[in-house]
């Protein structure tokens, strides 16, 4: 009689505990799930609030906001063309330099360098990504800009400036500030991102593929160009887009060396502007609602463009991962 | 009689072919040589900029270092001073950002690794998290400006922390997710088979096993935000004086560097370089430390 009452009591506490545990489990699950969903909400929130904040600019200027290069803070006329152009051009220069260099670095670190050198050199290149962008900006403004202005730009003026067609890109005052300088600084900043993606995916190429090519008499370059690169093509393009996303949104370094001038000019040696630099430079001085709204609208444009670029990057990298998983 | 010229013909043919092959192999060797030199030079190119930037920062920064840096407040132009309020402000803003961002990040990472490994929602979160990871920080600052600063009506250190927490979040989510996935499932099964509820298994077994990795993620996030300038420009803003009130504008090292470096005042510029040196040292030390933790952990797991 007593024993069964005891076991009944035990069963009861067991049941209570099970219920308590079940409740705790569900609560825990709910907490972590809502944290996960918070990530989604954040991203959606960024897009929606910047669109909302920029509504006044979009409503006032309409489509003209995208195609006008006028930026008159007194007359309250704002057009995004100059900063958008500057953003695209500096990012393009950065990629033109960074992509081949990153390929070279990845090739060196996976095929050429002796084994003991690979980790230290690879880590050193990745350190470039760790340096805060404001340091790049200061270094760019105080060290690199004078060198560009004194040596590189006069040389470009004399030697490349008179070439047909592309000559116009390289004619300009020896200020040192400008889109070319900003593009070079951006290139240095995105090299670690692109090269580390390339290096990682180059390592996923099956050794038997490479060894077969070597056995047929291929040179190292031929293996890299004809075996490794085609095998990793999608992921390499993904890495390039990742670098592009970084270059488009980079703020401080560009703000220091771009010159902050709202003028469209063909020459890469003229000072210009980018979306991020415009916002950083002018937000504190924005005195009217429409001015502020235009800057927020610029942020929305930047977010949309980087979102698309980064989404493409992710999709391409994922395709490679999937193939890896199947292989 | 007849065979003689045919033989010479074939010999000439063979010679021709050999010469052609020689040319071909020579060309391939040349291409290979150029390619390898290019690859090596690219690496040198990358290291060259690293060395140059670090050299400039150290050389200029060290000559600007002195005791006043850590004992005096940011000066008005032309005056002597230090960066004490900015250091304190940066420390507070970053710490608060970690306190906000890291727990949410760890929870979200746990969800991804433990509850949504293969689900569609999990995949979507992972995808958008990676985008948030590379999203321009200035846009995140703009978001916090519109949502918090504009509603409250003034700049505040807390809004700066919120903006930085949005940068911390994706870094911690990703490392937590990856590190929890590395924990052997035998540990989960052992815990669950003993009747331990899942949340306890996660909290007491998995977190302990993945702790070095999660800490690394938090350190990496701290390294990223301690040099972050853009979002602070219109959230935490700047403050020339000592302040510990997170509801008010607060000085931070990156914003002070930005302001001082852009000025024409020599004293301000030298302070900017000193601040730049300290930030760079701090960030590099953090990334080396996190690398060391990760490396040690990797070795002990094997």
mmCIF file of N, CA, C and O in Angstrom, chain B residues 34 58 76 97 113 132 175 212:
data_model
loop_
_atom_site.group_PDB
_atom_site.id
_atom_site.type_symbol
_atom_site.label_atom_id
_atom_site.label_comp_id
_atom_site.label_asym_id
_atom_site.label_seq_id
_atom_site.Cartn_x
_atom_site.Cartn_y
_atom_site.Cartn_z
ATOM 1 N N UNK B 34 56.587 33.481 -67.022
ATOM 2 C CA UNK B 34 55.939 34.784 -66.817
ATOM 3 C C UNK B 34 54.824 34.653 -65.794
ATOM 4 O O UNK B 34 54.697 35.463 -64.872
ATOM 5 N N UNK B 58 53.049 52.965 -37.569
ATOM 6 C CA UNK B 58 53.933 52.820 -36.413
ATOM 7 C C UNK B 58 54.875 54.009 -36.294
ATOM 8 O O UNK B 58 55.026 54.608 -35.240
ATOM 9 N N UNK B 76 40.926 71.492 -27.395
ATOM 10 C CA UNK B 76 40.511 72.386 -28.476
ATOM 11 C C UNK B 76 41.707 72.607 -29.403
ATOM 12 O O UNK B 76 42.842 72.357 -28.995
ATOM 13 N N UNK B 97 28.021 47.311 -27.303
ATOM 14 C CA UNK B 97 27.644 46.687 -28.576
ATOM 15 C C UNK B 97 27.799 45.174 -28.484
ATOM 16 O O UNK B 97 26.943 44.414 -28.949
ATOM 17 N N UNK B 113 22.358 25.965 -35.928
ATOM 18 C CA UNK B 113 23.118 24.722 -35.863
ATOM 19 C C UNK B 113 22.302 23.589 -35.251
ATOM 20 O O UNK B 113 22.444 22.426 -35.643
ATOM 21 N N UNK B 132 24.308 40.363 -44.474
ATOM 22 C CA UNK B 132 24.460 41.359 -43.413
ATOM 23 C C UNK B 132 25.932 41.489 -43.013
ATOM 24 O O UNK B 132 26.414 42.575 -42.691
ATOM 25 N N UNK B 175 30.056 32.370 -36.672
ATOM 26 C CA UNK B 175 31.041 31.525 -35.982
ATOM 27 C C UNK B 175 30.343 30.545 -35.045
ATOM 28 O O UNK B 175 30.746 29.390 -34.972
ATOM 29 N N UNK B 212 35.737 27.824 -27.138
ATOM 30 C CA UNK B 212 36.844 28.578 -27.753
ATOM 31 C C UNK B 212 36.441 29.208 -29.086
ATOM 32 O O UNK B 212 36.786 30.357 -29.364
#
